[in-house]
Short mmCIF file of C-alpha atoms in Angstrom, two decimals:
data_model
loop_
_atom_site.label_atom_id
_atom_site.label_comp_id
_atom_site.label_asym_id
_atom_site.label_seq_id
_atom_site.Cartn_x
_atom_site.Cartn_y
_atom_site.Cartn_z
CA MET A 1485 -32.93 -39.22 8.17
CA LEU A 1486 -34.37 -36.29 9.69
CA GLN A 1487 -31.55 -34.41 8.75
CA LYS A 1488 -31.79 -35.30 5.17
CA PHE A 1489 -35.54 -33.99 5.17
CA PHE A 1490 -34.85 -30.92 6.92
CA HIS A 1491 -32.52 -30.03 3.93
CA LEU A 1492 -34.77 -30.93 1.19
CA GLY A 1493 -34.57 -28.37 -1.56
CA VAL A 1494 -31.04 -27.01 -0.16
CA ARG A 1495 -28.50 -26.42 -2.87
CA GLU A 1496 -24.80 -25.95 -3.02
CA GLY A 1497 -23.70 -22.06 -3.17
CA MET A 1498 -27.09 -21.10 -1.66
CA ASP A 1499 -27.18 -18.03 0.14
CA ASP A 1500 -26.70 -18.74 4.06
CA TYR A 1501 -30.20 -16.61 4.74
CA LEU A 1502 -32.12 -18.65 2.11
CA ARG A 1503 -30.52 -22.07 3.32
CA GLY A 1504 -31.68 -21.37 6.96
CA LYS A 1505 -35.32 -20.43 5.82
CA VAL A 1506 -35.80 -23.74 3.80
CA VAL A 1507 -34.36 -25.85 6.54
CA MET A 1508 -36.84 -24.08 8.92
CA THR A 1509 -39.67 -24.48 6.59
CA ASN A 1510 -38.80 -28.32 6.42
CA GLN A 1511 -38.78 -28.43 10.21
CA LEU A 1512 -42.22 -26.75 10.54
CA VAL A 1513 -43.39 -29.12 7.94
CA PHE A 1514 -42.19 -31.77 10.06
CA LEU A 1515 -43.89 -30.64 13.16
CA LEU A 1516 -47.00 -29.61 11.67
CA THR A 1517 -47.13 -33.40 10.18
CA ILE A 1518 -46.61 -34.76 13.50
CA VAL A 1519 -49.69 -32.55 15.00
CA ASP A 1520 -51.68 -33.02 12.05
CA THR A 1521 -51.47 -37.02 12.41
CA ILE A 1522 -52.26 -36.60 16.05
CA TYR A 1523 -55.41 -34.75 15.09
CA PHE A 1524 -56.21 -37.30 12.47
CA LEU A 1525 -55.88 -40.04 14.89
CA GLY A 1526 -58.12 -38.37 17.52
CA SER A 1527 -60.58 -37.78 14.86
CA LEU A 1528 -60.96 -41.27 14.05
CA PHE A 1529 -62.44 -41.95 17.62
CA PHE A 1530 -64.12 -38.46 18.44
CA PHE A 1531 -65.18 -36.52 15.67
CA PRO A 1532 -64.76 -38.39 12.22
CA GLN A 1533 -66.24 -35.56 10.45
CA LEU A 1534 -62.90 -33.60 10.39
CA LEU A 1535 -61.03 -36.42 8.93
CA PHE A 1536 -61.14 -34.84 5.22
CA THR A 1537 -59.68 -31.65 6.93
CA TYR A 1538 -56.51 -33.56 8.21
CA VAL A 1539 -56.05 -35.28 5.02
CA VAL A 1540 -56.29 -31.99 3.18
CA GLY A 1541 -53.62 -30.98 5.64
CA TRP A 1542 -51.11 -33.89 4.70
CA GLY A 1543 -51.70 -32.96 1.08
CA ALA A 1544 -50.70 -29.10 1.99
CA LEU A 1545 -47.61 -30.36 3.88
CA LEU A 1546 -46.59 -32.51 1.16
CA LEU A 1547 -47.18 -29.64 -1.43
CA ILE A 1548 -44.78 -27.61 0.66
CA ALA A 1549 -42.02 -30.17 0.59
CA LEU A 1550 -42.60 -30.53 -3.27
CA LEU A 1551 -42.15 -26.89 -3.88
CA ASN A 1552 -38.85 -26.66 -1.49
CA ILE A 1553 -37.38 -29.50 -3.86
CA THR A 1554 -38.37 -27.96 -6.89
CA ILE A 1555 -36.73 -24.64 -6.00
CA LYS A 1556 -40.02 -22.52 -5.23
CA TYR A 1557 -38.92 -21.56 -2.02
CA ASN A 1558 -40.98 -18.20 -1.67
CA ALA A 1559 -44.25 -20.33 -2.65
CA ALA A 1560 -43.27 -22.98 -0.22
CA ARG A 1561 -42.69 -20.67 2.76
CA LEU A 1562 -45.90 -18.55 1.99
CA LEU A 1563 -47.84 -22.06 1.84
CA ALA A 1564 -46.06 -23.09 5.03
CA SER A 1565 -46.98 -19.80 6.73
CA LEU A 1566 -50.64 -20.18 6.12
CA ALA A 1567 -51.25 -23.77 6.32
CA PRO A 1568 -51.35 -23.98 10.16
CA MET A 1569 -53.97 -21.08 10.15
CA LEU A 1570 -56.08 -22.83 7.51
CA ILE A 1571 -56.07 -26.37 9.03
CA GLY A 1572 -56.01 -25.15 12.59
CA GLY A 1573 -58.66 -22.51 12.09
CA PHE A 1574 -60.97 -24.59 10.14
CA SER A 1575 -60.61 -27.39 12.93
CA TYR A 1576 -61.32 -24.82 15.59
CA LEU A 1577 -64.34 -23.64 13.65
CA ALA A 1578 -65.68 -27.13 13.29
CA LEU A 1579 -64.82 -27.96 17.05
CA SER A 1580 -66.52 -24.81 18.32
CA GLN A 1581 -70.32 -25.06 18.37
CA GLY A 1582 -70.76 -21.25 17.85
CA PRO A 1583 -69.01 -17.68 18.78
CA ALA A 1584 -70.04 -18.42 22.45
CA ASP A 1585 -68.46 -21.75 22.45
CA ILE A 1586 -64.79 -20.91 23.14
CA LEU A 1587 -62.06 -23.59 23.41
CA LEU A 1588 -59.39 -21.52 24.94
CA GLY A 1589 -56.58 -23.99 24.47
CA HIS A 1590 -57.15 -24.21 20.52
CA ALA A 1591 -57.82 -20.25 20.43
CA PHE A 1592 -54.38 -19.76 22.16
CA LEU A 1593 -52.99 -22.29 19.48
CA ILE A 1594 -54.45 -20.23 16.41
CA PHE A 1595 -53.25 -17.02 18.30
CA GLY A 1596 -49.86 -18.64 17.89
CA PHE A 1597 -49.90 -19.20 14.22
CA LEU A 1598 -49.87 -15.40 14.03
CA LEU A 1599 -46.02 -15.36 14.58
CA ILE A 1600 -45.18 -18.07 11.95
CA PRO A 1601 -44.81 -15.44 8.96
CA PHE A 1602 -42.08 -13.58 11.18
CA VAL A 1603 -40.23 -16.84 11.53
CA LEU A 1604 -40.14 -17.83 7.82
CA PHE A 1605 -39.70 -14.09 6.55
CA ASP A 1606 -37.94 -11.20 7.78
CA PHE A 1607 -37.93 -7.39 6.70
CA ARG A 1608 -35.51 -8.01 3.85
CA GLU A 1609 -38.83 -9.57 2.41
CA LEU A 1610 -41.15 -7.16 3.47
CA ARG A 1611 -43.78 -7.81 0.74
CA LEU A 1612 -44.09 -11.81 1.47
CA LEU A 1613 -44.02 -11.14 5.10
CA LEU A 1614 -46.81 -8.47 4.95
CA LEU A 1615 -48.88 -10.73 2.44
CA SER A 1616 -48.72 -13.71 4.72
CA SER A 1617 -49.37 -11.63 7.87
CA ALA A 1618 -52.19 -10.01 6.36
CA ILE A 1619 -54.01 -13.13 5.36
CA ILE A 1620 -53.48 -14.85 8.84
CA THR A 1621 -54.56 -11.76 10.74
CA LEU A 1622 -57.68 -11.69 8.41
CA LEU A 1623 -58.20 -15.22 8.97
CA PHE A 1624 -57.98 -14.82 12.64
CA ILE A 1625 -60.08 -11.54 12.74
CA CYS A 1626 -62.95 -13.62 10.81
CA ASN A 1627 -63.14 -16.23 12.86
CA ALA A 1628 -66.21 -15.51 14.68
CA PRO A 1629 -68.27 -14.71 11.51
CA LEU A 1630 -66.93 -17.66 10.12
CA ASN A 1631 -67.80 -19.90 13.26
CA VAL A 1632 -71.43 -18.93 12.45
CA LEU A 1633 -71.50 -19.93 8.88
CA ILE A 1634 -69.67 -23.41 9.37
CA ASP A 1635 -72.17 -25.65 11.25
CA ILE A 1636 -70.63 -29.06 11.64
CA LYS A 1637 -72.24 -30.98 14.69
CA VAL A 1638 -69.04 -32.39 16.61
CA ASP A 1639 -69.22 -33.42 20.22
CA ASN A 1640 -66.41 -31.14 21.80
CA SER A 1641 -66.98 -32.50 25.40
CA PHE A 1642 -63.66 -34.23 25.27
CA PHE A 1643 -61.61 -30.89 24.78
CA LYS A 1644 -63.69 -29.04 27.47
CA LEU A 1645 -62.58 -31.52 30.01
CA PRO A 1646 -60.27 -29.64 32.72
CA ILE A 1647 -57.35 -31.65 32.13
CA ILE A 1648 -57.60 -31.68 28.30
CA ASP A 1649 -58.14 -27.75 28.20
CA PHE A 1650 -55.32 -27.20 30.61
CA THR A 1651 -53.32 -29.51 28.30
CA THR A 1652 -54.06 -27.57 25.10
CA THR A 1653 -53.83 -24.22 26.72
CA PHE A 1654 -50.37 -25.55 27.93
CA ILE A 1655 -49.26 -26.69 24.65
CA ALA A 1656 -50.42 -23.28 23.14
CA VAL A 1657 -48.51 -21.05 25.54
CA GLY A 1658 -45.42 -23.37 24.97
CA GLU A 1659 -46.09 -23.06 21.15
CA VAL A 1660 -46.30 -19.14 21.42
CA LEU A 1661 -42.97 -19.35 23.79
CA PHE A 1662 -41.37 -21.58 21.25
CA LEU A 1663 -41.95 -19.46 18.49
CA MET A 1664 -41.01 -16.26 20.30
CA TYR A 1665 -37.64 -18.07 21.25
CA ILE A 1666 -37.11 -18.97 17.65
CA LEU A 1667 -37.66 -15.12 16.66
CA LEU A 1668 -35.44 -14.42 19.20
CA ASP A 1669 -32.82 -17.12 18.33
CA ILE A 1670 -33.11 -15.80 14.57
CA ASN A 1671 -32.26 -12.19 15.75
CA ARG A 1672 -29.31 -13.35 17.91
CA ARG A 1673 -28.14 -15.38 14.90
CA ALA A 1674 -28.53 -12.42 12.72
CA GLU A 1675 -26.91 -10.11 15.56
CA LEU A 1676 -23.95 -12.85 15.65
CA LYS A 1677 -23.57 -13.13 12.12
CA SER A 1678 -23.44 -9.27 11.76
CA GLN A 1679 -20.96 -9.16 14.44
CA ARG A 1680 -19.06 -11.48 12.72
CA ALA A 1681 -19.19 -9.91 9.55
CA MET A 1682 -18.14 -6.73 11.29
CA ALA A 1683 -15.28 -8.43 12.92
CA GLU A 1684 -14.28 -10.20 9.54
CA ALA A 1685 -14.71 -6.62 7.97
CA GLU A 1686 -12.62 -5.15 10.55
CA GLN A 1687 -10.21 -8.02 10.12
CA LYS A 1688 -10.14 -7.39 6.45
CA ALA A 1689 -9.79 -3.68 6.77
CA ILE A 1690 -6.62 -4.11 9.16
CA ALA A 1691 -5.07 -6.79 6.73
CA LEU A 1692 -5.98 -4.24 3.84
CA GLN A 1693 -4.52 -1.57 5.61
CA ALA A 1694 -1.49 -3.38 6.57
CA SER A 1695 -1.57 -4.58 3.07
CA ARG A 1696 -1.50 -1.11 1.73
CA GLN A 1697 1.17 -0.09 4.21
CA VAL A 1698 3.14 -2.98 2.75
CA MET A 1699 2.41 -1.76 -0.70
CA GLU A 1700 3.25 1.46 0.15
CA ALA A 1701 6.33 0.92 1.55
CA THR A 1702 7.30 -1.43 -1.26
CA LEU A 1703 6.55 1.59 -3.66
CA ALA A 1704 8.29 3.95 -1.45
CA GLU A 1705 11.18 1.42 -1.65
CA VAL A 1706 10.91 1.02 -5.27
CA GLU A 1707 10.61 4.70 -5.61
CA ARG A 1708 13.92 5.26 -3.59
CA ALA A 1709 15.75 2.76 -5.41
CA ARG A 1710 14.71 4.33 -8.84
CA ALA A 1711 15.65 7.76 -7.41
CA VAL A 1712 19.21 6.24 -6.27
CA GLN A 1713 19.30 4.50 -9.82
CA GLU A 1714 18.54 7.75 -11.50
CA GLN A 1715 20.80 10.06 -9.28
CA ARG A 1716 23.69 7.40 -9.81
CA ALA A 1717 22.89 7.29 -13.59
CA TRP A 1718 23.06 11.49 -13.40
CA ALA A 1719 26.39 11.36 -11.54
CA ASN A 1720 27.78 8.58 -13.91
CA ASP A 1721 27.07 10.69 -17.00
CA GLY A 1722 28.40 13.80 -15.56
CA ILE A 1723 31.90 12.08 -14.67
CA ALA A 1724 31.72 10.74 -17.88
CA ARG A 1725 31.17 14.28 -19.39
CA LEU A 1726 33.87 15.74 -17.09
CA ALA A 1727 36.18 12.60 -18.31
CA ALA A 1728 35.62 13.47 -22.07
CA LEU A 1729 36.88 17.03 -21.39
CA LEU A 1730 39.93 15.88 -19.65
CA GLN A 1731 40.57 13.64 -22.22
CA ALA A 1732 40.64 16.43 -24.82
CA GLY A 1733 44.21 17.55 -23.38
CA HIS A 1734 45.44 20.41 -21.78
CA SER A 1735 44.65 24.00 -23.02
CA ASP A 1736 44.15 27.38 -21.68
CA GLN A 1737 40.63 27.31 -21.75
CA LEU A 1738 40.15 23.84 -20.22
CA ALA A 1739 39.81 24.82 -16.59
CA ASP A 1740 37.11 27.50 -17.70
CA ARG A 1741 35.22 24.74 -19.67
CA LEU A 1742 35.36 22.56 -16.50
CA ILE A 1743 34.30 24.86 -13.97
CA SER A 1744 31.48 25.84 -16.29
CA GLU A 1745 30.28 22.14 -16.84
CA LEU A 1746 30.12 21.55 -13.41
CA VAL A 1747 28.18 24.71 -12.29
CA ARG A 1748 25.57 24.15 -15.17
CA TYR A 1749 25.34 20.45 -14.51
CA VAL A 1750 24.59 20.58 -10.61
CA GLY A 1751 22.26 23.65 -11.43
CA ALA A 1752 24.17 26.08 -9.41
CA ASN A 1753 24.62 29.65 -10.24
CA GLN A 1754 28.23 30.33 -9.66
CA GLY A 1755 31.59 28.69 -9.29
CA GLY A 1756 35.37 28.70 -9.03
CA LEU A 1757 38.27 26.22 -9.49
CA TYR A 1758 41.42 27.08 -7.44
CA GLU A 1759 44.53 25.59 -7.97
CA VAL A 1760 47.20 25.25 -5.25
CA LYS A 1761 50.65 26.64 -6.35
CA THR A 1762 53.92 26.89 -4.43
CA VAL A 1763 55.41 30.16 -4.52
CA ASP A 1764 59.15 30.58 -2.61
CA ASP A 1765 58.47 27.14 -0.86
CA GLN A 1766 54.85 28.52 0.36
CA ALA A 1767 51.47 27.17 -0.94
CA ARG A 1768 49.20 29.77 -2.49
CA ILE A 1769 45.69 29.24 -3.16
CA SER A 1770 44.92 31.13 -6.55
CA LEU A 1771 41.62 31.09 -8.79
CA SER A 1772 42.51 29.31 -12.03
CA ALA A 1773 39.08 29.64 -13.67
CA CYS A 1774 35.68 31.00 -12.82
CA TYR A 1775 31.98 30.94 -13.86
CA ALA A 1776 29.58 34.12 -13.35
CA TYR A 1777 31.85 35.48 -10.72
CA GLY A 1778 32.35 39.35 -10.77
CA ARG A 1779 35.89 40.37 -11.85
CA LYS A 1780 36.77 43.01 -9.47
CA LYS A 1781 36.47 40.63 -6.45
CA PHE A 1782 37.53 37.29 -7.79
CA ASN A 1783 39.54 37.16 -10.94
CA GLU A 1784 42.83 37.98 -9.18
CA GLN A 1785 41.88 36.22 -5.92
CA GLU A 1786 44.75 34.61 -4.23
CA LEU A 1787 44.95 33.32 -0.71
CA GLY A 1788 47.28 31.43 1.86
CA PRO A 1789 46.52 28.38 4.02
CA GLY A 1790 44.18 29.09 6.78
CA GLU A 1791 42.96 32.54 5.05
CA GLY A 1792 39.28 32.76 4.86
CA LEU A 1793 36.99 29.67 4.22
CA LEU A 1794 39.07 28.36 1.24
CA GLY A 1795 42.16 28.37 3.37
CA GLN A 1796 40.48 26.70 6.13
CA VAL A 1797 39.35 23.87 3.81
CA TYR A 1798 42.78 23.61 2.60
CA LEU A 1799 44.13 22.98 6.04
CA GLU A 1800 41.47 20.57 7.24
CA LYS A 1801 40.98 19.05 3.83
CA GLU A 1802 37.30 18.50 4.60
CA LYS A 1803 34.26 19.74 2.61
CA MET A 1804 32.25 22.74 3.87
CA VAL A 1805 28.55 22.92 3.20
CA PHE A 1806 26.71 26.11 3.93
CA THR A 1807 23.02 26.48 4.02
CA ARG A 1808 23.46 30.19 5.42
CA VAL A 1809 26.35 31.85 3.45
CA PRO A 1810 28.39 34.24 5.69
CA GLN A 1811 27.05 37.66 5.14
CA GLY A 1812 29.13 39.63 2.56
CA TYR A 1813 31.18 36.65 1.44
CA LEU A 1814 29.83 36.04 -1.75
CA SER A 1815 27.12 37.50 -3.96
CA ILE A 1816 25.46 36.31 -7.33
CA THR A 1817 25.08 39.00 -10.04
CA SER A 1818 22.13 38.53 -12.39
CA GLY A 1819 19.92 40.82 -14.64
CA LEU A 1820 17.97 41.62 -11.60
CA GLY A 1821 20.92 42.62 -9.35
CA GLU A 1822 22.94 40.98 -6.68
CA ALA A 1823 21.95 38.78 -4.05
CA SER A 1824 23.24 36.23 -1.54
CA PRO A 1825 23.13 32.55 -2.30
CA SER A 1826 21.03 30.03 -0.36
CA SER A 1827 23.83 27.47 -0.34
CA LEU A 1828 27.58 27.32 -0.93
CA VAL A 1829 29.78 24.13 -0.82
CA ILE A 1830 33.72 24.18 -1.11
CA ILE A 1831 35.44 20.93 -1.59
CA PRO A 1832 39.06 20.02 -1.82
CA MET A 1833 40.62 18.28 -4.57
CA ILE A 1834 43.10 15.64 -2.87
CA ALA A 1835 45.50 13.12 -4.78
CA ASN A 1836 47.89 10.99 -2.96
CA GLY A 1837 47.08 12.99 0.27
CA GLN A 1838 48.11 16.28 -1.09
CA VAL A 1839 45.50 19.22 -1.80
CA GLU A 1840 45.70 20.04 -5.47
CA GLY A 1841 43.04 22.60 -5.67
CA LEU A 1842 39.59 23.33 -4.32
CA LEU A 1843 35.95 23.76 -5.88
CA GLU A 1844 33.69 26.48 -4.85
CA LEU A 1845 30.19 26.51 -5.93
CA ALA A 1846 27.24 28.97 -4.95
CA SER A 1847 23.53 28.45 -5.85
CA PHE A 1848 20.16 30.19 -4.93
CA HIS A 1849 18.91 26.59 -4.40
CA LEU A 1850 20.04 24.01 -1.78
CA PHE A 1851 22.62 21.47 -2.78
CA GLN A 1852 20.99 17.85 -2.59
CA ASP A 1853 23.08 15.03 -1.33
CA HIS A 1854 23.65 13.40 -4.64
CA HIS A 1855 24.85 17.01 -6.03
CA ILE A 1856 27.56 16.92 -3.21
CA GLU A 1857 28.59 13.27 -3.82
CA PHE A 1858 28.90 13.94 -7.37
CA LEU A 1859 30.94 17.17 -6.93
CA GLU A 1860 33.28 14.84 -4.55
CA LYS A 1861 33.90 12.59 -7.32
CA ALA A 1862 34.48 15.33 -9.68
CA ALA A 1863 36.84 16.81 -7.42
CA GLU A 1864 38.87 13.35 -7.25
CA ASN A 1865 39.06 13.25 -11.01
CA LEU A 1866 39.82 16.78 -11.14
CA ALA A 1867 42.77 16.51 -8.49
CA GLY A 1868 44.14 13.68 -10.24
CA TRP A 1869 44.11 15.88 -13.57
CA LEU A 1870 45.94 18.52 -11.58
CA ALA A 1871 48.45 16.53 -10.29
CA THR A 1872 49.07 14.87 -13.50
CA ASP A 1873 49.33 18.21 -15.13
CA ARG A 1874 51.67 19.39 -12.46
CA ALA A 1875 53.92 16.19 -12.61
CA ASN A 1876 53.79 16.56 -16.51
CA ALA A 1877 54.91 20.12 -16.39
CA ARG A 1878 57.71 19.27 -13.72
CA THR A 1879 58.56 16.68 -16.26
CA ARG A 1880 59.17 18.99 -19.14
CA GLN A 1881 60.78 21.30 -16.96
CA LEU A 1882 63.46 18.42 -16.05
CA LEU A 1883 63.64 17.15 -19.75
CA GLU A 1884 64.20 20.98 -20.65
CA GLN A 1885 66.96 21.15 -18.17
CA THR A 1886 68.37 17.95 -18.86
CA LYS A 1887 68.38 19.10 -22.46
CA LEU A 1888 70.24 22.24 -21.82
CA GLN A 1889 72.76 20.27 -19.81
CA ALA A 1890 73.29 18.00 -22.53
CA GLU A 1891 74.10 20.76 -24.80
CA ALA A 1892 76.31 22.44 -22.70
CA LEU A 1893 78.03 18.93 -22.17
CA ARG A 1894 78.64 18.50 -25.81
CA ALA A 1895 79.90 22.14 -26.16
CA GLN A 1896 82.56 21.10 -23.55
CA GLU A 1897 83.38 17.76 -25.18
CA GLU A 1898 83.67 19.95 -28.55
CA GLU A 1899 86.02 22.29 -26.74
CA MET A 1900 87.98 19.33 -25.01
CA ARG A 1901 88.36 17.80 -28.48
CA GLN A 1902 89.76 20.98 -29.90
CA ASN A 1903 91.97 21.31 -27.18
CA LEU A 1904 93.23 17.90 -27.45
CA GLU A 1905 93.65 18.26 -31.27
CA GLU A 1906 95.74 21.43 -30.49
CA LEU A 1907 97.77 19.47 -27.93
CA MET A 1908 98.24 16.44 -30.25
CA THR A 1909 99.64 18.92 -33.12
CA THR A 1910 101.96 20.81 -30.55
CA GLN A 1911 103.25 17.51 -29.58
CA GLU A 1912 103.82 16.14 -33.12
CA GLU A 1913 105.66 19.48 -33.92
CA TRP A 1914 107.95 19.43 -30.67
CA GLN A 1915 108.80 15.58 -31.89
CA ARG A 1916 109.91 17.00 -35.34
CA LYS A 1917 112.05 19.70 -33.91
CA GLN A 1918 113.68 16.84 -31.48
CA ARG A 1919 114.49 14.63 -34.54
#
């Protein structure tokens, strides 16, 4: 029952701060109702002149509850902060028979009412706090002048009894301590709430940071996957373009077109396509086609196995990638002069375990991993092309030899036929002679 009364005016979705103030207002109304009832019962026997005051007090407390129910929370709290001072102050002024007639316990009770505004308001509602505090302080200060104006004859000897005065003083001190405890508890709750809010904020920040890291990792993974996909598509497109050139058939300019396409596609500055040929049963590496090479040094280049970087790659059958090109090995000529490249790659073209040729590309920029992977795939295709072209050349050579041998055999058969005819003619002539 009390719990329902304490939650009069509380609505769903209400701010926690306002909810607490409404509940505290209802609790204060309940406590003041008990005190007002006690004083009303006491006035029946000792000071009936003040019955009307406590009846008015009940009306004020009822009005506070109604204001809370009708969601007029600020008016309810303002009246709740003023009601104790108005009722208690008027009661004290009636019981005290002049400024010199001090009821110490009641004076302490009235003093404690100065703390009530700080219980019902805080500095977030500074205007209401200052208004209620100013009115209560003014009433407290004007207690002495009002005591002169209010002249109600009441026998207050009962309240001057030592035991009653002590009890009232004890209650007043308890009231002050209780209100101070409430203030401290409010501050403690606010601090705990602030700490919880900070902890929640930190947890949310940590969770947000973790979420952001996961998102960044996901985005990075997506970006890497996209980059890999783009690089794969780029490599596939390059292989397709290379295959289109190879399908065009063999021609004298095909090798030049192939190396030119490769150099431009990977963004290099210079390149060479070398073929491995057998001369007097010895392998020789000769430059078959080039792009942007200087004629003096490279157009007639021919090396044996193990000679220079190309010969070494031929023997080891493994690619070589240089980010620091050996001094004097190669230079790139442009309109601004000559300069050493920043990156050099040499890739063997292997088919069926046999090195058919070599790719050499140089660039002012470093070759990326996907560039080198693409060049390795291109080298595989070119190796197959060279092996097929060499096999076709051997086949054509064998066909030519077979054709020559067939023609020689036909000539021999014709000669034998003629000889046989001559022999048969001679034999027939001999037979005629015999007859």
